[in-house]
Coordinates of N, CA and C and ligand atoms in Angstrom, one line a residue:
M1 N -58.7 -4.6 29.2 CA -58.5 -5.3 27.8 C -58.7 -6.8 28.1
T2 N -59.5 -7.4 26.9 CA -59.6 -8.7 26.9 C -58.4 -9.4 26.3
K3 N -58.3 -10.6 26.6 CA -57.1 -11.5 26.1 C -56.7 -11.2 24.5
P4 N -57.7 -11.4 23.6 CA -57.4 -11.1 22.3 C -56.9 -9.8 22.0
Q5 N -57.4 -8.7 22.7 CA -57.0 -7.3 22.5 C -55.5 -7.2 23.0
I6 N -55.1 -8.0 24.0 CA -53.7 -7.8 24.5 C -52.9 -8.3 23.3
W7 N -53.3 -9.4 22.7 CA -52.5 -10.1 21.7 C -52.4 -9.3 20.6
V8 N -53.5 -8.6 20.0 CA -53.5 -7.6 19.0 C -52.4 -6.5 19.3
A9 N -52.5 -5.9 20.5 CA -51.7 -4.8 20.9 C -50.3 -5.2 20.9
A10 N -50.1 -6.5 21.4 CA -48.6 -7.0 21.3 C -48.1 -7.1 20.0
F11 N -49.0 -7.7 19.1 CA -48.5 -7.9 17.6 C -48.0 -6.5 17.1
L12 N -49.1 -5.5 17.3 CA -48.9 -4.1 16.8 C -47.6 -3.5 17.2
G13 N -47.3 -3.7 18.5 CA -46.1 -3.2 19.1 C -44.9 -3.7 18.5
L14 N -45.0 -5.1 18.2 CA -43.9 -5.7 17.6 C -43.5 -5.3 16.1
F15 N -44.6 -5.0 15.4 CA -44.5 -4.5 14.1 C -43.8 -3.2 13.9
I16 N -44.5 -2.3 15.0 CA -43.9 -0.9 14.8 C -42.4 -1.0 15.3
L17 N -42.1 -1.8 16.2 CA -40.5 -2.0 16.5 C -39.7 -2.4 15.5
L18 N -40.2 -3.4 14.7 CA -39.5 -4.0 13.5 C -39.4 -3.0 12.5
F19 N -40.4 -2.2 12.2 CA -40.4 -1.1 11.2 C -39.3 -0.1 11.7
I20 N -39.2 0.3 12.8 CA -38.3 1.3 13.3 C -36.8 0.8 13.2
L21 N -36.8 -0.5 13.3 CA -35.5 -1.1 13.4 C -34.9 -1.1 12.1
S22 N -35.9 -1.5 11.0 CA -35.2 -1.6 9.6 C -35.0 -0.2 9.2
R23 N -35.8 0.8 9.7 CA -35.5 2.2 9.2 C -34.0 2.6 9.7
I24 N -33.7 2.2 11.0 CA -32.4 2.5 11.5 C -31.3 1.7 10.8
T25 N -31.5 0.5 10.5 CA -30.5 -0.2 9.8 C -30.3 0.3 8.2
K26 N -31.4 0.7 7.6 CA -31.4 1.3 6.4 C -30.5 2.4 6.3
E27 N -30.9 3.3 7.1 CA -30.1 4.7 7.4 C -28.5 4.4 7.6
E28 N -28.3 3.3 8.3 CA -26.8 3.2 8.6 C -26.2 2.8 7.4
T29 N -26.7 1.9 6.4 CA -26.2 1.5 5.4 C -26.0 2.5 4.4
T30 N -27.0 3.4 4.3 CA -26.8 4.6 3.3 C -25.8 5.6 3.8
T31 N -25.7 5.8 5.0 CA -24.7 6.7 5.5 C -23.2 6.1 5.3
N32 N -23.1 4.8 5.3 CA -21.9 4.1 5.4 C -21.4 3.8 4.0
S33 N -22.4 3.9 2.9 CA -21.8 3.4 1.6 C -20.9 4.4 1.0
P34 N -21.1 6.0 1.2 CA -20.0 6.6 0.5 C -18.7 6.3 1.2
V35 N -18.6 6.2 2.4 CA -17.4 5.7 3.0 C -16.7 4.4 2.4
N36 N -17.6 3.4 2.3 CA -17.0 2.1 1.6 C -16.7 2.4 0.3
S37 N -17.3 3.0 -0.6 CA -17.0 3.3 -2.0 C -15.7 4.2 -2.1
T38 N -15.2 4.7 -1.0 CA -13.9 5.4 -1.2 C -12.8 4.6 -1.0
V39 N -13.0 3.4 -0.3 CA -12.0 2.5 0.2 C -11.1 1.9 -0.8
P40 N -11.7 1.4 -1.9 CA -11.1 0.8 -3.1 C -10.1 1.8 -3.8
Q41 N -10.7 3.1 -3.7 CA -9.9 4.1 -4.5 C -8.6 4.4 -3.8
T42 N -8.7 4.7 -2.5 CA -7.5 4.9 -1.9 C -6.4 3.7 -1.7
D43 N -7.2 2.5 -1.8 CA -6.2 1.2 -2.0 C -5.6 1.1 -3.2
M44 N -6.1 1.7 -4.4 CA -5.3 1.5 -5.6 C -4.0 2.1 -5.6
S45 N -4.1 3.4 -5.3 CA -2.7 4.2 -5.2 C -2.6 4.8 -3.8
S46 N -1.9 4.1 -3.0 CA -2.1 4.3 -1.5 C -1.8 5.8 -1.2
Q47 N -2.9 6.7 -1.5 CA -2.4 8.2 -1.3 C -2.2 8.6 0.1
N48 N -2.8 7.9 1.0 CA -2.5 8.5 2.4 C -1.3 7.9 3.1
I49 N -0.5 7.1 2.5 CA 0.4 6.3 3.2 C 1.8 6.9 2.8
S50 N 2.7 7.0 3.8 CA 3.9 7.7 3.3 C 5.0 6.8 2.6
A51 N 6.0 7.3 1.9 CA 6.9 6.5 1.3 C 7.5 5.4 2.1
K52 N 7.9 5.9 3.4 CA 8.4 4.9 4.3 C 7.6 3.7 4.6
E53 N 6.3 4.0 4.7 CA 5.3 3.0 5.1 C 5.1 2.0 3.9
L54 N 5.1 2.7 2.7 CA 5.0 2.0 1.6 C 6.2 0.9 1.3
M55 N 7.4 1.4 1.6 CA 8.6 0.5 1.4 C 8.6 -0.6 2.5
S56 N 8.0 -0.4 3.7 CA 7.9 -1.5 4.5 C 6.8 -2.5 4.1
K57 N 5.7 -1.9 3.5 CA 4.5 -2.8 3.2 C 5.1 -3.6 1.8
L58 N 5.9 -3.0 1.1 CA 6.4 -3.8 -0.1 C 7.8 -4.5 0.2
S59 N 8.1 -4.6 1.5 CA 9.1 -5.4 2.0 C 10.4 -4.9 1.4
C60 N 10.7 -3.7 0.8 CA 12.0 -3.2 0.4 C 12.9 -3.2 1.6
T61 N 12.4 -2.9 2.9 CA 13.2 -2.9 4.0 C 13.7 -4.2 4.4
T62 N 13.2 -5.4 4.0 CA 13.6 -6.6 4.3 C 15.0 -6.9 3.8
C63 N 15.3 -6.3 2.6 CA 16.6 -6.4 2.0 C 17.5 -5.2 2.1
H64 N 16.7 -4.1 2.3 CA 17.6 -2.8 2.2 C 17.8 -2.4 3.6
G65 N 17.1 -2.9 4.6 CA 17.1 -2.6 6.0 C 16.2 -1.5 6.5
T66 N 15.8 -1.4 7.8 CA 14.6 -0.6 8.1 C 15.1 0.9 7.9
E67 N 16.3 1.2 8.0 CA 16.6 2.6 7.6 C 17.2 2.6 6.3
L68 N 17.0 1.6 5.5 CA 17.6 1.5 4.2 C 19.2 1.8 4.1
Q69 N 19.6 1.4 5.2 CA 21.1 1.4 5.4 C 22.0 0.3 4.7
G70 N 21.1 -0.6 4.2 CA 21.8 -1.8 3.5 C 21.9 -2.9 4.5
T71 N 21.7 -4.2 3.9 CA 22.0 -5.5 4.8 C 22.6 -6.5 4.0
K72 N 22.9 -7.6 4.5 CA 23.5 -8.7 3.7 C 22.7 -9.0 2.3
M73 N 21.4 -8.6 2.4 CA 20.6 -9.1 1.1 C 20.5 -8.0 0.1
G74 N 20.8 -6.7 0.5 CA 20.7 -5.7 -0.6 C 21.6 -4.4 0.0
P75 N 21.9 -3.6 -1.0 CA 22.9 -2.4 -0.9 C 22.0 -1.4 -0.1
S76 N 22.8 -0.3 0.4 CA 22.2 0.9 1.1 C 21.4 1.7 -0.1
L77 N 20.4 2.3 0.4 CA 19.7 3.1 -0.7 C 20.0 4.6 -0.4
H78 N 21.0 4.9 0.4 CA 21.3 6.3 0.7 C 22.1 6.8 -0.5
N79 N 21.9 8.1 -0.7 CA 22.6 8.8 -1.8 C 22.4 8.2 -3.3
V80 N 21.4 7.5 -3.5 CA 21.2 7.0 -4.8 C 21.0 8.1 -6.0
S81 N 20.7 9.2 -5.4 CA 20.4 10.5 -6.4 C 21.8 10.6 -7.1
E82 N 22.8 10.2 -6.6 CA 24.3 10.3 -7.4 C 23.9 9.6 -8.8
Y83 N 23.2 8.5 -8.7 CA 23.1 7.6 -10.0 C 21.8 7.8 -10.7
W84 N 20.7 8.2 -10.1 CA 19.3 8.2 -10.8 C 18.8 9.5 -10.8
G85 N 18.0 9.6 -11.9 CA 17.1 10.8 -12.0 C 15.7 10.1 -11.7
R86 N 14.5 11.1 -11.4 CA 13.3 10.4 -11.0 C 12.8 9.3 -12.0
D87 N 12.7 9.6 -13.2 CA 12.1 8.9 -14.3 C 13.0 7.5 -14.4
K88 N 14.2 7.6 -14.4 CA 15.0 6.4 -14.6 C 14.9 5.5 -13.4
L89 N 14.8 6.0 -12.2 CA 14.7 5.3 -11.1 C 13.3 4.6 -10.9
I90 N 12.4 5.2 -11.4 CA 10.9 4.5 -11.6 C 11.1 3.3 -12.4
S91 N 11.7 3.6 -13.6 CA 11.8 2.5 -14.6 C 12.6 1.4 -14.0
Y92 N 13.7 1.8 -13.2 CA 14.5 0.8 -12.6 C 13.8 -0.2 -11.6
L93 N 12.8 0.5 -10.7 CA 12.0 -0.2 -9.9 C 11.0 -1.2 -10.5
R94 N 10.5 -0.8 -11.8 CA 9.7 -1.6 -12.6 C 10.3 -2.7 -13.3
N95 N 11.6 -2.5 -13.4 CA 12.3 -3.7 -14.4 C 13.8 -3.6 -13.9
P96 N 14.3 -3.9 -12.8 CA 15.6 -3.7 -12.5 C 16.7 -4.7 -13.3
S97 N 16.1 -5.8 -13.7 CA 17.2 -6.6 -14.4 C 17.6 -5.9 -15.8
S98 N 16.8 -4.9 -16.4 CA 17.4 -4.4 -17.6 C 18.3 -3.3 -17.3
F99 N 18.8 -3.0 -16.1 CA 19.8 -2.1 -15.8 C 20.9 -2.8 -15.1
S100 N 21.0 -4.0 -15.3 CA 22.1 -4.7 -14.4 C 23.4 -4.9 -15.1
D101 N 23.5 -4.4 -16.3 CA 24.8 -4.5 -17.2 C 25.8 -3.5 -16.8
T102 N 25.7 -2.6 -15.9 CA 26.7 -1.5 -15.6 C 27.6 -2.2 -14.6
E103 N 28.8 -1.6 -14.5 CA 30.0 -2.1 -13.5 C 29.5 -2.0 -12.2
R104 N 28.7 -1.0 -11.8 CA 28.1 -1.0 -10.4 C 27.3 -2.2 -10.0
F105 N 26.6 -2.6 -11.1 CA 25.6 -3.7 -10.7 C 26.2 -5.0 -10.7
Q106 N 27.4 -5.1 -11.6 CA 28.2 -6.4 -11.5 C 28.8 -6.5 -10.1
K107 N 29.3 -5.3 -9.6 CA 29.8 -5.4 -8.2 C 28.7 -5.9 -7.3
Y108 N 27.5 -5.3 -7.4 CA 26.4 -5.8 -6.4 C 26.3 -7.2 -6.5
E109 N 26.4 -7.8 -7.8 CA 26.1 -9.3 -7.9 C 27.1 -9.9 -7.1
E110 N 28.3 -9.5 -7.1 CA 29.3 -10.3 -6.4 C 29.1 -9.9 -4.8
Q111 N 28.7 -8.8 -4.6 CA 28.5 -8.4 -3.0 C 27.3 -9.2 -2.4
F112 N 26.2 -9.2 -3.3 CA 25.1 -10.1 -2.8 C 24.7 -11.2 -3.6
P113 N 25.6 -12.2 -3.4 CA 25.3 -13.4 -4.3 C 24.1 -14.2 -4.2
G114 N 23.6 -14.3 -5.3 CA 22.1 -15.1 -5.2 C 21.0 -14.1 -5.1
M115 N 21.3 -12.9 -4.7 CA 20.1 -11.9 -4.4 C 19.9 -11.2 -5.7
I116 N 18.6 -11.0 -6.0 CA 18.3 -10.0 -7.1 C 17.0 -9.0 -6.7
M117 N 17.1 -7.9 -7.0 CA 16.1 -7.0 -6.7 C 15.0 -7.4 -7.6
P118 N 13.8 -7.6 -6.9 CA 12.6 -8.1 -7.6 C 11.9 -6.9 -8.4
P119 N 11.2 -7.2 -9.5 CA 10.6 -6.1 -10.2 C 9.4 -5.7 -9.5
F120 N 9.0 -4.4 -9.6 CA 7.7 -3.8 -8.9 C 6.8 -3.2 -10.0
S121 N 6.6 -4.1 -11.1 CA 5.9 -3.5 -12.3 C 4.4 -3.6 -11.9
N122 N 4.0 -4.3 -10.9 CA 2.6 -4.3 -10.6 C 2.2 -3.3 -9.6
I123 N 3.0 -2.4 -9.3 CA 2.8 -1.4 -8.3 C 2.4 -0.1 -9.0
D124 N 1.3 0.5 -8.5 CA 0.8 1.9 -9.1 C 2.0 2.8 -9.4
V125 N 2.1 3.4 -10.5 CA 3.3 4.3 -10.7 C 3.4 5.5 -9.8
K126 N 2.1 5.9 -9.5 CA 2.2 7.0 -8.4 C 3.0 6.7 -7.0
D127 N 2.6 5.4 -6.7 CA 3.4 5.0 -5.5 C 4.9 4.7 -5.8
L128 N 5.3 4.3 -7.0 CA 6.7 4.2 -7.2 C 7.3 5.6 -7.2
G129 N 6.5 6.6 -7.8 CA 7.1 8.0 -7.8 C 7.3 8.6 -6.5
K130 N 6.4 8.1 -5.6 CA 6.6 8.6 -4.2 C 7.8 7.9 -3.7
I131 N 8.0 6.8 -3.9 CA 9.2 6.2 -3.3 C 10.4 6.6 -3.9
A132 N 10.4 7.0 -5.1 CA 11.5 7.7 -6.0 C 11.8 9.0 -5.3
D133 N 10.8 9.8 -5.1 CA 11.1 11.0 -4.5 C 11.6 11.0 -3.1
Y134 N 11.2 10.0 -2.5 CA 11.9 9.9 -1.1 C 13.2 9.4 -1.3
L135 N 13.5 8.5 -1.9 CA 14.9 7.9 -2.2 C 15.8 9.0 -2.6
L136 N 15.4 9.9 -3.7 CA 16.2 10.8 -4.2 C 16.6 12.0 -3.2
E137 N 15.8 12.0 -2.1 CA 16.0 12.9 -1.0 C 16.9 12.4 0.2
L138 N 17.0 11.1 0.1 CA 17.8 10.4 1.2 C 19.3 10.5 1.2
K139 N 19.8 11.2 2.1 CA 21.3 11.6 1.8 C 22.0 10.5 3.0
Ligands
HEC1 C1 14.7 -9.6 -2.3 C2 15.6 -8.5 -1.8 C3 15.1 -7.1 -2.2 C4 14.0 -6.5 -2.2 C5 12.6 -7.0 -1.6 C6 14.1 -5.2 -2.7 N1 15.4 -4.9 -3.1 FE1 16.1 -3.3 -4.0 N2 17.8 -4.3 -4.4 C7 18.1 -5.6 -3.9 C8 19.2 -6.1 -4.4 C9 20.2 -7.2 -4.3 C10 20.1 -4.9 -5.2 C11 21.3 -4.8 -5.9 C12 21.1 -4.9 -7.4 C13 20.6 -6.1 -7.9 O1 21.1 -7.1 -7.5 O2 19.7 -6.2 -8.8 C14 18.9 -3.8 -5.1 C15 19.2 -2.6 -5.6 C16 18.3 -1.5 -5.4 C17 18.3 -0.3 -6.1 C18 19.6 0.4 -6.8 C19 20.7 0.8 -5.7 C20 21.8 1.5 -6.4 O3 22.9 1.6 -6.0 O4 21.3 2.2 -7.4 C21 17.3 0.5 -5.5 C22 17.1 2.1 -5.8 C23 16.4 -0.5 -4.9 N3 17.0 -1.7 -4.7 C24 15.2 0.0 -4.3 C25 14.2 -0.9 -3.8 C26 12.9 -0.7 -3.4 C27 12.3 0.7 -3.5 C28 12.4 -1.8 -3.1 C29 10.9 -1.9 -2.6 C30 9.8 -1.5 -3.5 C31 13.3 -2.7 -3.1 N4 14.6 -2.2 -3.6 C32 13.2 -4.2 -2.8 C33 17.4 -6.4 -3.3 C34 16.0 -6.1 -2.9

């Protein structure tokens, strides 16, 4: 082969290589995209996450304890089924202050001075339902 022929061959080889590479990367992005598009959906209502994981993610455990046994910052969440039904508990989590006028909550105020249960109204209701189901089973 003459020198120009070698150059032509080298360029051709390079182009073929680039073409193959671009095909490969294209295939990767198309096979990846269905996976990517499902991520925001699962994020919106954390379907694959357990109630326990949700509660540590939302830092419920910071105030109520890692086993929800209660701390200096919040009461125990065991046996709350004595006081709550599912729907009422969900409304409570969304807006705790609207339930604070009972005797039980006035006691909590004395027991945990300066601490308030924050509202979780921006959390997906499905997630709050999952938490409520879990708490109502917690003896
Ligand atoms: C900043 C601390 C704090 C965080 C975070 C917190 N709580 Fe509370 N929680 C309290 C306090 C304090 C009370 C007592 C009532 C009050 O002061 O409003 C309470 C009360 C409650 C009650 C009512 C208990 C009863 O006897 O009826 C439930 C249920 C509850 N919290 C669940 C949760 C859940 C679920 C989360 C997370 C999504 C959470 N809390 C996050 C501090 C907290």
